């Protein structure tokens, strides 16, 4: 449904695995289907490129090819990935249509059933297949096309569904790597400050505040200000392995800073540290840091501030601007989807 689709895209901030690709390079057809689905729902090519983390020219290319195709976008989305790839990249199809394709496709359900049986391998099935169809696919192509078929059967939005977040359940927190600064009025000294960043993954609501350091007292102050801005308390706070949050990192039994633990018990939330070496645990707040760099740091780069309070007022204004922009995009997409 259009609204469900919109909710998926927005909730996860398109929490699809991000990969950098060159314009013009052939894409995985599941990704192309996502491009076409977004286009079909009225999303601009520029926004599609941003949401799916692909080059805009790549989006332009596939949308143009889809418009030139005799099939509608709705019909293209129903095609198996290999067949769609042939239509999108007719010059070098990975899955040629014709008699060989028809023979192979007729046996796909049989191959799938046989693969569920003990000790059956794709090589064994290929040997049976090639004995029946001597001009059929070689072993390498046979394996590739079989795997393409099984992958194509997965729902296009499966990678989105598995990453859905419950509204209000989690708050992800971290510090930005780069610092901001203000000028001390009395001494003229430039004071570098840390920037605390938080993100609600279900809605991508962001928060940022400058504090003097990453020490426990400043960290607790920043988190308290964040909760006050939210007007509520999440069930879970997902923290990076900051010293102010996690005294001892351990994959099985991390030791939470006592001050944070007391705060969590007072407010009624649970602290779950992000696992070391598991970037997906905090990928959304890292993305929020990038947004803060672009929408706050860059926007304030030519301004001078003479106190931490003055700096935070400017950060607050920029964060509210980001929120308004996000809400505006939500309403625009919702209207276009109805």
PDB file of N, CA and C in Angstrom, residues 20 87 91 154 186 236 312:
ATOM      1  N   UNK A  20      28.503   2.263  -2.261  1.00  0.00           N
ATOM      2  CA  UNK A  20      28.859   3.303  -3.217  1.00  0.00           C
ATOM      3  C   UNK A  20      29.039   2.671  -4.580  1.00  0.00           C
ATOM      4  N   UNK A  87      15.691  -6.705 -19.636  1.00  0.00           N
ATOM      5  CA  UNK A  87      14.966  -5.567 -20.224  1.00  0.00           C
ATOM      6  C   UNK A  87      15.700  -4.257 -19.956  1.00  0.00           C
ATOM      7  N   UNK A  91      21.716  -4.842 -23.877  1.00  0.00           N
ATOM      8  CA  UNK A  91      22.947  -5.037 -24.632  1.00  0.00           C
ATOM      9  C   UNK A  91      23.797  -6.180 -24.116  1.00  0.00           C
ATOM     10  N   UNK A 154      12.377 -13.148  -3.036  1.00  0.00           N
ATOM     11  CA  UNK A 154      12.211 -12.431  -1.778  1.00  0.00           C
ATOM     12  C   UNK A 154      11.464 -11.136  -2.037  1.00  0.00           C
ATOM     13  N   UNK A 186      35.925  37.339  27.605  1.00  0.00           N
ATOM     14  CA  UNK A 186      36.884  37.983  28.496  1.00  0.00           C
ATOM     15  C   UNK A 186      38.328  37.778  28.052  1.00  0.00           C
ATOM     16  N   UNK A 236      14.463   2.327  25.352  1.00  0.00           N
ATOM     17  CA  UNK A 236      15.855   1.897  25.235  1.00  0.00           C
ATOM     18  C   UNK A 236      16.709   3.055  24.732  1.00  0.00           C
ATOM     19  N   UNK A 312      24.538  27.166  21.447  1.00  0.00           N
ATOM     20  CA  UNK A 312      23.459  26.166  21.513  1.00  0.00           C
ATOM     21  C   UNK A 312      22.126  26.710  21.015  1.00  0.00           C
TER      22      UNK A 312
END
